[in-house]
């Protein structure tokens, strides 16, 4: 038995369902042939997706695979997708869109228990790893294409493209050439045509050495992943992650714990997202917007995923007369020195503030907070109200209930924070405005 066929046979048990993605190129035709001749009886289906990107050449490839399968009496399924139009509609790259369409089709054919086989080779793995390096990569990125993930299997991942082409020659396998593979239209082609040849010139055993490197990196990745999974299940409870217990955990582990947390909530994770969430965990508070109109929120020592609820109805009240009125649960009272003396004797267990009434300009409003609201508290620079609330760990669901006091010059007081420096009483103040939250 050929070494590729022997390698393929080790993955399967008799009677299993396998869906093989076959484009018609040398790699996929070799994979199809090796599976059919690996000595293990299998239920084989061939799946081909016509991306409609290369006109007549795309149709040629589809017809080639169909005719080969008919001749070999192999079940054949095809699907045509206008990837260019769909990618534009979904604001995706053609590469991402095409991959999503292929795997969705493969999943549909494989059902619950079937294998999905793709013909990625060691050469593909090397090119992907080098591509990841150009963008900056984690250990997972350096490991490149995994040989097995879920029910997706890549049996040829230990063999180079040259070995696959030799296999095709040995068994007189026909295959088609994708004309775009010869062009430097894509970054991967540039790596294949210009970078890899130089590395092979430096060391003719470059590919074999890279295979050993992948094996070592994968062993490290598996160890770190197991440690992270052990920690994760100690910290994860009812959809939340106990981040206070992650203090001091090395980033190599904590980043994987965050990745597992996102996976539990079906949130696609990349390095940038994981590091951003680690930052709010280290700070102890904050939130980060994630796909699906959701937020990852760090609050009170826990990390959770929240969906914004319908906001509290916006409120805004015009204060017609501040001298002595009650508006939105506040008592506003204007007076002289007696107001100030009364104010300083008030218990501190509820919100109350006193301002220089003559420093208020124009009309006074009590309203709900708005994006961009700012205030300058005593001995503090002008800052966003949101930043103060973040520092004080005010729960997100309570912020729309807190009152903001505004005159024609902007915010001059915020419930729970205090008053702006520009309306602070001083030695020249003659009239005071006392703002007191009334108890229920």
mmCIF file of C-alpha atoms in Angstrom, residues 30-425:
data_model
loop_
_atom_site.group_PDB
_atom_site.id
_atom_site.type_symbol
_atom_site.label_atom_id
_atom_site.label_comp_id
_atom_site.label_asym_id
_atom_site.label_seq_id
_atom_site.Cartn_x
_atom_site.Cartn_y
_atom_site.Cartn_z
ATOM 1 C CA UNK A 30 -5.138 12.561 -4.687
ATOM 2 C CA UNK A 31 -7.155 12.653 -1.471
ATOM 3 C CA UNK A 32 -10.204 11.151 -3.186
ATOM 4 C CA UNK A 33 -8.130 8.367 -4.729
ATOM 5 C CA UNK A 34 -6.282 7.615 -1.476
ATOM 6 C CA UNK A 35 -9.535 7.367 0.510
ATOM 7 C CA UNK A 36 -11.072 5.069 -2.115
ATOM 8 C CA UNK A 37 -7.973 2.792 -2.007
ATOM 9 C CA UNK A 38 -7.030 2.936 1.691
ATOM 10 C CA UNK A 39 -8.380 -0.558 2.380
ATOM 11 C CA UNK A 40 -11.202 0.609 4.673
ATOM 12 C CA UNK A 41 -14.739 0.313 3.260
ATOM 13 C CA UNK A 42 -16.401 3.729 3.635
ATOM 14 C CA UNK A 43 -19.549 5.552 2.532
ATOM 15 C CA UNK A 44 -17.955 8.158 0.277
ATOM 16 C CA UNK A 45 -19.561 11.336 -1.043
ATOM 17 C CA UNK A 46 -17.829 13.949 -3.173
ATOM 18 C CA UNK A 47 -18.830 17.603 -2.717
ATOM 19 C CA UNK A 48 -17.912 20.352 -5.164
ATOM 20 C CA UNK A 49 -18.771 24.055 -4.816
ATOM 21 C CA UNK A 50 -18.627 26.164 -7.988
ATOM 22 C CA UNK A 51 -17.807 29.695 -6.811
ATOM 23 C CA UNK A 52 -18.566 31.170 -10.256
ATOM 24 C CA UNK A 53 -15.424 33.332 -9.995
ATOM 25 C CA UNK A 54 -13.543 32.129 -13.063
ATOM 26 C CA UNK A 55 -16.302 31.922 -15.690
ATOM 27 C CA UNK A 56 -15.951 28.964 -18.046
ATOM 28 C CA UNK A 57 -12.984 27.632 -16.063
ATOM 29 C CA UNK A 58 -15.173 27.248 -12.957
ATOM 30 C CA UNK A 59 -17.766 25.318 -14.988
ATOM 31 C CA UNK A 60 -14.972 23.203 -16.495
ATOM 32 C CA UNK A 61 -13.782 22.175 -13.019
ATOM 33 C CA UNK A 62 -17.292 21.219 -11.903
ATOM 34 C CA UNK A 63 -17.902 19.118 -15.018
ATOM 35 C CA UNK A 64 -14.493 17.448 -14.679
ATOM 36 C CA UNK A 65 -15.181 16.282 -11.092
ATOM 37 C CA UNK A 66 -18.712 15.188 -12.002
ATOM 38 C CA UNK A 67 -17.545 13.083 -14.936
ATOM 39 C CA UNK A 68 -14.738 11.494 -12.914
ATOM 40 C CA UNK A 69 -17.173 10.507 -10.152
ATOM 41 C CA UNK A 70 -19.669 9.095 -12.648
ATOM 42 C CA UNK A 71 -16.916 6.970 -14.203
ATOM 43 C CA UNK A 72 -15.751 5.733 -10.779
ATOM 44 C CA UNK A 73 -19.348 5.319 -9.525
ATOM 45 C CA UNK A 74 -18.840 7.700 -6.610
ATOM 46 C CA UNK A 75 -21.727 9.774 -5.224
ATOM 47 C CA UNK A 76 -21.328 13.370 -6.419
ATOM 48 C CA UNK A 77 -23.007 16.537 -5.128
ATOM 49 C CA UNK A 78 -22.419 20.052 -6.410
ATOM 50 C CA UNK A 79 -23.595 23.563 -5.620
ATOM 51 C CA UNK A 80 -23.167 26.816 -7.520
ATOM 52 C CA UNK A 81 -22.728 30.031 -5.531
ATOM 53 C CA UNK A 82 -22.174 33.507 -6.949
ATOM 54 C CA UNK A 83 -19.496 34.253 -4.363
ATOM 55 C CA UNK A 84 -18.582 37.669 -5.783
ATOM 56 C CA UNK A 85 -22.145 38.994 -5.396
ATOM 57 C CA UNK A 86 -22.740 37.286 -2.045
ATOM 58 C CA UNK A 87 -19.459 38.587 -0.610
ATOM 59 C CA UNK A 88 -20.350 42.119 -1.642
ATOM 60 C CA UNK A 89 -23.824 41.783 -0.146
ATOM 61 C CA UNK A 90 -22.435 40.451 3.162
ATOM 62 C CA UNK A 91 -19.448 42.842 3.194
ATOM 63 C CA UNK A 92 -16.988 39.954 3.235
ATOM 64 C CA UNK A 93 -13.895 39.094 1.274
ATOM 65 C CA UNK A 94 -14.469 36.563 -1.489
ATOM 66 C CA UNK A 95 -12.088 34.171 0.297
ATOM 67 C CA UNK A 96 -14.056 34.261 3.577
ATOM 68 C CA UNK A 97 -17.409 34.061 1.819
ATOM 69 C CA UNK A 98 -16.315 31.127 -0.327
ATOM 70 C CA UNK A 99 -14.975 29.229 2.692
ATOM 71 C CA UNK A 100 -18.217 29.731 4.616
ATOM 72 C CA UNK A 101 -20.278 28.503 1.678
ATOM 73 C CA UNK A 102 -18.096 25.424 1.168
ATOM 74 C CA UNK A 103 -18.159 24.287 4.771
ATOM 75 C CA UNK A 104 -21.890 24.931 5.124
ATOM 76 C CA UNK A 105 -22.470 22.645 2.126
ATOM 77 C CA UNK A 106 -20.101 20.000 3.498
ATOM 78 C CA UNK A 107 -21.838 20.111 6.901
ATOM 79 C CA UNK A 108 -25.220 19.636 5.266
ATOM 80 C CA UNK A 109 -24.053 16.514 3.416
ATOM 81 C CA UNK A 110 -22.124 15.011 6.349
ATOM 82 C CA UNK A 111 -25.017 15.236 8.774
ATOM 83 C CA UNK A 112 -24.418 14.580 12.441
ATOM 84 C CA UNK A 113 -21.926 11.714 12.291
ATOM 85 C CA UNK A 114 -20.081 12.065 8.981
ATOM 86 C CA UNK A 115 -16.479 13.165 8.459
ATOM 87 C CA UNK A 116 -15.616 16.206 6.345
ATOM 88 C CA UNK A 117 -12.318 15.763 4.493
ATOM 89 C CA UNK A 118 -10.327 18.565 2.879
ATOM 90 C CA UNK A 119 -7.101 18.220 0.907
ATOM 91 C CA UNK A 120 -4.887 20.723 2.711
ATOM 92 C CA UNK A 121 -1.218 19.734 2.586
ATOM 93 C CA UNK A 122 1.925 20.479 4.563
ATOM 94 C CA UNK A 123 2.726 23.110 1.930
ATOM 95 C CA UNK A 124 -0.609 24.834 2.660
ATOM 96 C CA UNK A 125 0.154 24.679 6.369
ATOM 97 C CA UNK A 126 3.573 26.290 5.915
ATOM 98 C CA UNK A 127 2.196 29.063 3.699
ATOM 99 C CA UNK A 128 -0.586 29.775 6.215
ATOM 100 C CA UNK A 129 1.879 29.944 9.097
ATOM 101 C CA UNK A 130 4.107 32.382 7.184
ATOM 102 C CA UNK A 131 1.041 34.472 6.335
ATOM 103 C CA UNK A 132 0.074 34.575 10.021
ATOM 104 C CA UNK A 133 3.604 35.690 10.877
ATOM 105 C CA UNK A 134 3.261 38.733 8.617
ATOM 106 C CA UNK A 135 0.231 39.864 10.628
ATOM 107 C CA UNK A 136 1.505 38.913 14.084
ATOM 108 C CA UNK A 137 0.269 35.687 15.578
ATOM 109 C CA UNK A 138 -0.423 33.742 18.739
ATOM 110 C CA UNK A 139 0.726 30.169 19.286
ATOM 111 C CA UNK A 140 -2.494 28.887 17.714
ATOM 112 C CA UNK A 141 -1.750 30.904 14.577
ATOM 113 C CA UNK A 142 1.776 29.513 14.431
ATOM 114 C CA UNK A 143 0.372 25.983 14.661
ATOM 115 C CA UNK A 144 -1.454 26.936 11.460
ATOM 116 C CA UNK A 145 -4.038 24.560 9.970
ATOM 117 C CA UNK A 146 -5.041 21.826 12.463
ATOM 118 C CA UNK A 147 -5.161 18.251 11.242
ATOM 119 C CA UNK A 148 -8.466 17.606 13.018
ATOM 120 C CA UNK A 149 -11.077 19.999 14.347
ATOM 121 C CA UNK A 150 -14.434 18.567 15.300
ATOM 122 C CA UNK A 151 -15.511 16.422 12.368
ATOM 123 C CA UNK A 152 -13.246 18.235 9.886
ATOM 124 C CA UNK A 153 -10.231 16.110 8.993
ATOM 125 C CA UNK A 154 -7.204 16.863 6.798
ATOM 126 C CA UNK A 155 -5.470 13.510 6.131
ATOM 127 C CA UNK A 156 -2.793 14.948 3.777
ATOM 128 C CA UNK A 157 -1.445 17.550 6.191
ATOM 129 C CA UNK A 158 1.876 15.724 6.683
ATOM 130 C CA UNK A 159 2.641 15.600 2.944
ATOM 131 C CA UNK A 160 4.030 18.340 0.707
ATOM 132 C CA UNK A 161 2.495 19.468 -2.543
ATOM 133 C CA UNK A 162 5.392 17.863 -4.383
ATOM 134 C CA UNK A 163 4.635 14.481 -2.751
ATOM 135 C CA UNK A 164 0.990 14.821 -3.731
ATOM 136 C CA UNK A 165 1.866 15.549 -7.358
ATOM 137 C CA UNK A 166 4.151 12.504 -7.345
ATOM 138 C CA UNK A 167 1.208 10.431 -6.064
ATOM 139 C CA UNK A 168 -0.927 11.654 -8.958
ATOM 140 C CA UNK A 169 1.804 10.659 -11.407
ATOM 141 C CA UNK A 170 2.194 7.223 -9.806
ATOM 142 C CA UNK A 171 -1.498 6.417 -10.219
ATOM 143 C CA UNK A 172 -2.051 8.355 -13.468
ATOM 144 C CA UNK A 173 -4.622 10.591 -11.830
ATOM 145 C CA UNK A 174 -6.066 13.378 -13.977
ATOM 146 C CA UNK A 175 -6.539 16.814 -12.446
ATOM 147 C CA UNK A 176 -7.222 20.393 -13.504
ATOM 148 C CA UNK A 177 -5.112 23.503 -12.943
ATOM 149 C CA UNK A 178 -6.545 26.689 -11.412
ATOM 150 C CA UNK A 179 -5.073 29.439 -13.577
ATOM 151 C CA UNK A 180 -5.106 31.924 -10.671
ATOM 152 C CA UNK A 181 -2.561 29.756 -8.804
ATOM 153 C CA UNK A 182 0.122 30.973 -11.214
ATOM 154 C CA UNK A 183 -0.612 34.649 -10.582
ATOM 155 C CA UNK A 184 0.549 36.859 -7.702
ATOM 156 C CA UNK A 185 -2.978 38.180 -7.195
ATOM 157 C CA UNK A 186 -3.191 36.831 -3.651
ATOM 158 C CA UNK A 187 -0.744 37.117 -0.751
ATOM 159 C CA UNK A 188 -0.635 33.350 -0.354
ATOM 160 C CA UNK A 189 0.548 33.011 -3.949
ATOM 161 C CA UNK A 190 3.317 35.533 -3.311
ATOM 162 C CA UNK A 191 4.468 33.477 -0.319
ATOM 163 C CA UNK A 192 4.303 30.282 -2.398
ATOM 164 C CA UNK A 193 6.161 31.705 -5.407
ATOM 165 C CA UNK A 194 8.742 33.950 -3.742
ATOM 166 C CA UNK A 195 9.192 33.269 -0.009
ATOM 167 C CA UNK A 196 9.107 29.462 0.269
ATOM 168 C CA UNK A 197 11.625 28.887 -2.584
ATOM 169 C CA UNK A 198 14.177 31.102 -0.803
ATOM 170 C CA UNK A 199 13.708 29.197 2.474
ATOM 171 C CA UNK A 200 14.094 25.884 0.642
ATOM 172 C CA UNK A 201 17.269 27.193 -0.942
ATOM 173 C CA UNK A 202 18.640 28.012 2.506
ATOM 174 C CA UNK A 203 17.750 24.512 3.738
ATOM 175 C CA UNK A 204 16.515 21.816 1.324
ATOM 176 C CA UNK A 205 14.856 20.066 4.282
ATOM 177 C CA UNK A 206 12.849 23.162 5.121
ATOM 178 C CA UNK A 207 9.449 21.432 4.727
ATOM 179 C CA UNK A 208 10.424 18.423 6.881
ATOM 180 C CA UNK A 209 11.855 20.729 9.548
ATOM 181 C CA UNK A 210 8.643 22.766 9.527
ATOM 182 C CA UNK A 211 6.630 19.575 10.080
ATOM 183 C CA UNK A 212 8.714 18.870 13.194
ATOM 184 C CA UNK A 213 8.250 22.485 14.318
ATOM 185 C CA UNK A 214 4.476 22.161 13.942
ATOM 186 C CA UNK A 215 4.516 18.985 16.027
ATOM 187 C CA UNK A 216 6.460 20.703 18.829
ATOM 188 C CA UNK A 217 4.265 23.800 18.759
ATOM 189 C CA UNK A 218 1.135 21.659 18.792
ATOM 190 C CA UNK A 219 2.385 19.778 21.872
ATOM 191 C CA UNK A 220 2.944 23.081 23.689
ATOM 192 C CA UNK A 221 -0.464 24.348 22.603
ATOM 193 C CA UNK A 222 -2.212 21.197 23.846
ATOM 194 C CA UNK A 223 -0.544 21.437 27.270
ATOM 195 C CA UNK A 224 -1.487 25.103 27.706
ATOM 196 C CA UNK A 225 -5.012 24.377 26.511
ATOM 197 C CA UNK A 226 -5.496 21.565 29.035
ATOM 198 C CA UNK A 227 -4.288 23.802 31.869
ATOM 199 C CA UNK A 228 -6.615 26.587 30.728
ATOM 200 C CA UNK A 229 -9.592 24.214 30.501
ATOM 201 C CA UNK A 230 -8.947 22.989 34.058
ATOM 202 C CA UNK A 231 -8.846 26.587 35.353
ATOM 203 C CA UNK A 232 -11.843 27.603 33.264
ATOM 204 C CA UNK A 233 -14.220 25.049 34.743
ATOM 205 C CA UNK A 234 -13.202 26.106 38.254
ATOM 206 C CA UNK A 235 -14.022 29.746 37.466
ATOM 207 C CA UNK A 236 -17.064 29.392 35.189
ATOM 208 C CA UNK A 237 -20.507 29.342 36.792
ATOM 209 C CA UNK A 238 -23.931 29.884 35.237
ATOM 210 C CA UNK A 239 -22.580 31.703 32.210
ATOM 211 C CA UNK A 240 -20.269 33.991 34.209
ATOM 212 C CA UNK A 241 -16.510 33.928 34.768
ATOM 213 C CA UNK A 242 -14.998 34.684 38.174
ATOM 214 C CA UNK A 243 -12.243 37.028 36.978
ATOM 215 C CA UNK A 244 -11.094 38.039 40.466
ATOM 216 C CA UNK A 245 -9.547 34.578 40.730
ATOM 217 C CA UNK A 246 -7.613 35.140 37.489
ATOM 218 C CA UNK A 247 -5.347 37.759 39.075
ATOM 219 C CA UNK A 248 -1.761 36.590 38.727
ATOM 220 C CA UNK A 249 -2.590 33.875 36.182
ATOM 221 C CA UNK A 250 -0.070 34.011 33.293
ATOM 222 C CA UNK A 251 -1.381 35.569 30.088
ATOM 223 C CA UNK A 252 -0.725 32.316 28.225
ATOM 224 C CA UNK A 253 -3.410 30.700 30.405
ATOM 225 C CA UNK A 254 -5.759 33.646 31.051
ATOM 226 C CA UNK A 255 -6.033 34.432 27.335
ATOM 227 C CA UNK A 256 -7.146 30.858 26.701
ATOM 228 C CA UNK A 257 -9.630 31.057 29.566
ATOM 229 C CA UNK A 258 -11.165 34.133 27.924
ATOM 230 C CA UNK A 259 -11.235 32.292 24.594
ATOM 231 C CA UNK A 260 -13.129 29.405 26.225
ATOM 232 C CA UNK A 261 -15.540 31.876 27.834
ATOM 233 C CA UNK A 262 -16.279 33.460 24.449
ATOM 234 C CA UNK A 263 -16.680 30.018 22.900
ATOM 235 C CA UNK A 264 -19.301 29.135 25.532
ATOM 236 C CA UNK A 265 -21.287 32.174 24.405
ATOM 237 C CA UNK A 266 -20.699 31.444 20.689
ATOM 238 C CA UNK A 267 -18.723 34.649 20.194
ATOM 239 C CA UNK A 268 -16.042 34.487 17.472
ATOM 240 C CA UNK A 269 -12.700 35.273 19.092
ATOM 241 C CA UNK A 270 -9.506 36.732 17.715
ATOM 242 C CA UNK A 271 -6.356 37.914 19.447
ATOM 243 C CA UNK A 272 -7.438 41.567 19.489
ATOM 244 C CA UNK A 273 -10.785 40.781 21.140
ATOM 245 C CA UNK A 274 -9.218 38.482 23.729
ATOM 246 C CA UNK A 275 -6.572 41.056 24.719
ATOM 247 C CA UNK A 276 -9.200 43.825 24.932
ATOM 248 C CA UNK A 277 -11.309 41.728 27.303
ATOM 249 C CA UNK A 278 -8.242 40.854 29.371
ATOM 250 C CA UNK A 279 -7.630 44.595 29.794
ATOM 251 C CA UNK A 280 -11.062 45.241 31.313
ATOM 252 C CA UNK A 281 -10.586 42.185 33.540
ATOM 253 C CA UNK A 282 -7.282 43.570 34.831
ATOM 254 C CA UNK A 283 -8.941 46.973 35.394
ATOM 255 C CA UNK A 284 -11.802 45.305 37.253
ATOM 256 C CA UNK A 285 -14.626 46.981 35.344
ATOM 257 C CA UNK A 286 -15.755 47.924 31.857
ATOM 258 C CA UNK A 287 -17.545 46.503 28.853
ATOM 259 C CA UNK A 288 -16.658 45.566 25.293
ATOM 260 C CA UNK A 289 -18.997 45.383 22.336
ATOM 261 C CA UNK A 290 -19.049 41.975 20.574
ATOM 262 C CA UNK A 291 -20.949 40.603 17.549
ATOM 263 C CA UNK A 292 -24.650 39.928 17.955
ATOM 264 C CA UNK A 293 -25.537 43.242 19.626
ATOM 265 C CA UNK A 294 -24.033 42.057 22.920
ATOM 266 C CA UNK A 295 -21.544 43.283 25.477
ATOM 267 C CA UNK A 296 -18.887 41.448 27.466
ATOM 268 C CA UNK A 297 -19.140 43.153 30.847
ATOM 269 C CA UNK A 298 -16.695 43.045 33.767
ATOM 270 C CA UNK A 299 -18.400 44.080 36.976
ATOM 271 C CA UNK A 300 -18.152 43.163 40.668
ATOM 272 C CA UNK A 301 -15.459 40.568 40.035
ATOM 273 C CA UNK A 302 -17.353 38.690 37.327
ATOM 274 C CA UNK A 303 -17.273 38.614 33.535
ATOM 275 C CA UNK A 304 -20.602 38.159 31.784
ATOM 276 C CA UNK A 305 -22.236 38.576 28.404
ATOM 277 C CA UNK A 306 -25.198 40.932 28.354
ATOM 278 C CA UNK A 307 -27.712 41.858 25.710
ATOM 279 C CA UNK A 308 -28.800 45.501 25.954
ATOM 280 C CA UNK A 309 -32.310 45.646 27.304
ATOM 281 C CA UNK A 310 -34.815 48.218 26.211
ATOM 282 C CA UNK A 311 -33.479 51.434 27.725
ATOM 283 C CA UNK A 312 -35.415 53.312 30.355
ATOM 284 C CA UNK A 313 -37.674 55.871 28.681
ATOM 285 C CA UNK A 314 -35.824 59.129 28.180
ATOM 286 C CA UNK A 315 -36.790 61.796 30.680
ATOM 287 C CA UNK A 316 -36.290 65.551 30.561
ATOM 288 C CA UNK A 317 -37.926 68.148 32.780
ATOM 289 C CA UNK A 318 -37.792 71.901 32.335
ATOM 290 C CA UNK A 319 -37.501 73.730 35.684
ATOM 291 C CA UNK A 320 -39.642 76.834 35.404
ATOM 292 C CA UNK A 321 -38.948 78.217 38.868
ATOM 293 C CA UNK A 322 -36.035 77.047 41.022
ATOM 294 C CA UNK A 323 -36.898 79.150 44.058
ATOM 295 C CA UNK A 324 -38.950 76.393 45.672
ATOM 296 C CA UNK A 325 -40.157 73.460 43.595
ATOM 297 C CA UNK A 326 -40.232 69.698 43.371
ATOM 298 C CA UNK A 327 -39.268 68.058 40.061
ATOM 299 C CA UNK A 328 -38.558 64.368 39.274
ATOM 300 C CA UNK A 329 -38.090 63.481 42.941
ATOM 301 C CA UNK A 330 -35.849 66.452 43.719
ATOM 302 C CA UNK A 331 -36.506 69.414 45.949
ATOM 303 C CA UNK A 332 -34.953 72.629 44.573
ATOM 304 C CA UNK A 333 -34.770 75.591 46.960
ATOM 305 C CA UNK A 334 -33.158 79.021 46.514
ATOM 306 C CA UNK A 335 -32.161 81.193 49.465
ATOM 307 C CA UNK A 336 -29.432 83.064 51.277
ATOM 308 C CA UNK A 337 -27.043 82.143 54.083
ATOM 309 C CA UNK A 338 -29.735 80.228 55.930
ATOM 310 C CA UNK A 339 -29.912 77.732 53.038
ATOM 311 C CA UNK A 340 -26.193 77.094 53.282
ATOM 312 C CA UNK A 341 -26.352 76.569 57.054
ATOM 313 C CA UNK A 342 -29.258 74.176 56.613
ATOM 314 C CA UNK A 343 -27.363 72.320 53.906
ATOM 315 C CA UNK A 344 -24.217 71.615 55.919
ATOM 316 C CA UNK A 345 -26.280 70.034 58.704
ATOM 317 C CA UNK A 346 -28.050 67.557 56.377
ATOM 318 C CA UNK A 347 -27.272 63.868 56.786
ATOM 319 C CA UNK A 348 -25.046 62.467 54.054
ATOM 320 C CA UNK A 349 -27.086 59.352 53.284
ATOM 321 C CA UNK A 350 -28.781 60.738 50.183
ATOM 322 C CA UNK A 351 -27.829 62.980 47.287
ATOM 323 C CA UNK A 352 -27.800 66.681 47.956
ATOM 324 C CA UNK A 353 -25.744 69.536 46.576
ATOM 325 C CA UNK A 354 -25.609 73.289 46.885
ATOM 326 C CA UNK A 355 -24.556 75.638 44.088
ATOM 327 C CA UNK A 356 -24.109 79.339 43.514
ATOM 328 C CA UNK A 357 -27.470 80.188 42.000
ATOM 329 C CA UNK A 358 -26.154 83.313 40.241
ATOM 330 C CA UNK A 359 -23.579 81.235 38.351
ATOM 331 C CA UNK A 360 -26.337 79.272 36.598
ATOM 332 C CA UNK A 361 -26.927 80.612 33.104
ATOM 333 C CA UNK A 362 -30.290 80.431 31.375
ATOM 334 C CA UNK A 363 -32.873 77.701 31.861
ATOM 335 C CA UNK A 364 -32.388 74.658 34.075
ATOM 336 C CA UNK A 365 -33.248 71.144 32.936
ATOM 337 C CA UNK A 366 -33.224 67.793 34.720
ATOM 338 C CA UNK A 367 -32.674 65.038 32.214
ATOM 339 C CA UNK A 368 -31.327 61.577 31.548
ATOM 340 C CA UNK A 369 -27.628 61.228 30.794
ATOM 341 C CA UNK A 370 -26.550 61.546 27.170
ATOM 342 C CA UNK A 371 -23.421 60.357 25.330
ATOM 343 C CA UNK A 372 -20.620 62.881 25.684
ATOM 344 C CA UNK A 373 -21.839 64.483 28.934
ATOM 345 C CA UNK A 374 -18.880 66.006 30.815
ATOM 346 C CA UNK A 375 -18.349 67.575 34.204
ATOM 347 C CA UNK A 376 -15.426 69.180 36.108
ATOM 348 C CA UNK A 377 -15.583 68.110 39.714
ATOM 349 C CA UNK A 378 -13.476 69.960 42.304
ATOM 350 C CA UNK A 379 -9.765 69.141 41.935
ATOM 351 C CA UNK A 380 -10.492 67.095 38.814
ATOM 352 C CA UNK A 381 -10.108 67.945 35.108
ATOM 353 C CA UNK A 382 -13.023 68.103 32.722
ATOM 354 C CA UNK A 383 -13.964 64.468 32.132
ATOM 355 C CA UNK A 384 -16.802 62.430 30.751
ATOM 356 C CA UNK A 385 -19.523 61.484 33.213
ATOM 357 C CA UNK A 386 -19.207 57.919 31.914
ATOM 358 C CA UNK A 387 -15.573 57.786 33.069
ATOM 359 C CA UNK A 388 -16.502 58.807 36.618
ATOM 360 C CA UNK A 389 -19.238 56.182 36.686
ATOM 361 C CA UNK A 390 -16.839 53.531 35.431
ATOM 362 C CA UNK A 391 -14.402 54.372 38.216
ATOM 363 C CA UNK A 392 -17.181 54.211 40.798
ATOM 364 C CA UNK A 393 -18.443 50.932 39.256
ATOM 365 C CA UNK A 394 -21.983 52.238 38.863
ATOM 366 C CA UNK A 395 -23.988 49.297 37.375
ATOM 367 C CA UNK A 396 -24.881 49.863 33.736
ATOM 368 C CA UNK A 397 -28.577 49.270 34.355
ATOM 369 C CA UNK A 398 -28.712 52.095 36.942
ATOM 370 C CA UNK A 399 -27.086 54.838 34.886
ATOM 371 C CA UNK A 400 -30.173 55.760 32.850
ATOM 372 C CA UNK A 401 -32.027 56.418 36.116
ATOM 373 C CA UNK A 402 -29.567 59.013 37.435
ATOM 374 C CA UNK A 403 -30.407 62.679 36.913
ATOM 375 C CA UNK A 404 -28.226 65.193 35.089
ATOM 376 C CA UNK A 405 -28.709 68.918 35.815
ATOM 377 C CA UNK A 406 -28.037 71.253 32.913
ATOM 378 C CA UNK A 407 -28.203 74.982 32.181
ATOM 379 C CA UNK A 408 -27.489 76.772 28.891
ATOM 380 C CA UNK A 409 -23.737 76.379 29.485
ATOM 381 C CA UNK A 410 -23.935 72.610 29.922
ATOM 382 C CA UNK A 411 -23.964 70.070 32.746
ATOM 383 C CA UNK A 412 -23.549 71.600 36.198
ATOM 384 C CA UNK A 413 -24.528 68.691 38.474
ATOM 385 C CA UNK A 414 -24.906 64.913 38.270
ATOM 386 C CA UNK A 415 -26.773 62.769 40.749
ATOM 387 C CA UNK A 416 -24.310 60.730 42.761
ATOM 388 C CA UNK A 417 -21.247 62.677 41.556
ATOM 389 C CA UNK A 418 -21.650 66.309 42.656
ATOM 390 C CA UNK A 419 -21.484 69.754 41.056
ATOM 391 C CA UNK A 420 -19.285 71.361 38.422
ATOM 392 C CA UNK A 421 -16.492 73.704 39.518
ATOM 393 C CA UNK A 422 -18.014 76.622 37.616
ATOM 394 C CA UNK A 423 -21.055 76.739 39.949
ATOM 395 C CA UNK A 424 -19.202 76.162 43.214
ATOM 396 C CA UNK A 425 -20.160 78.653 45.981
#
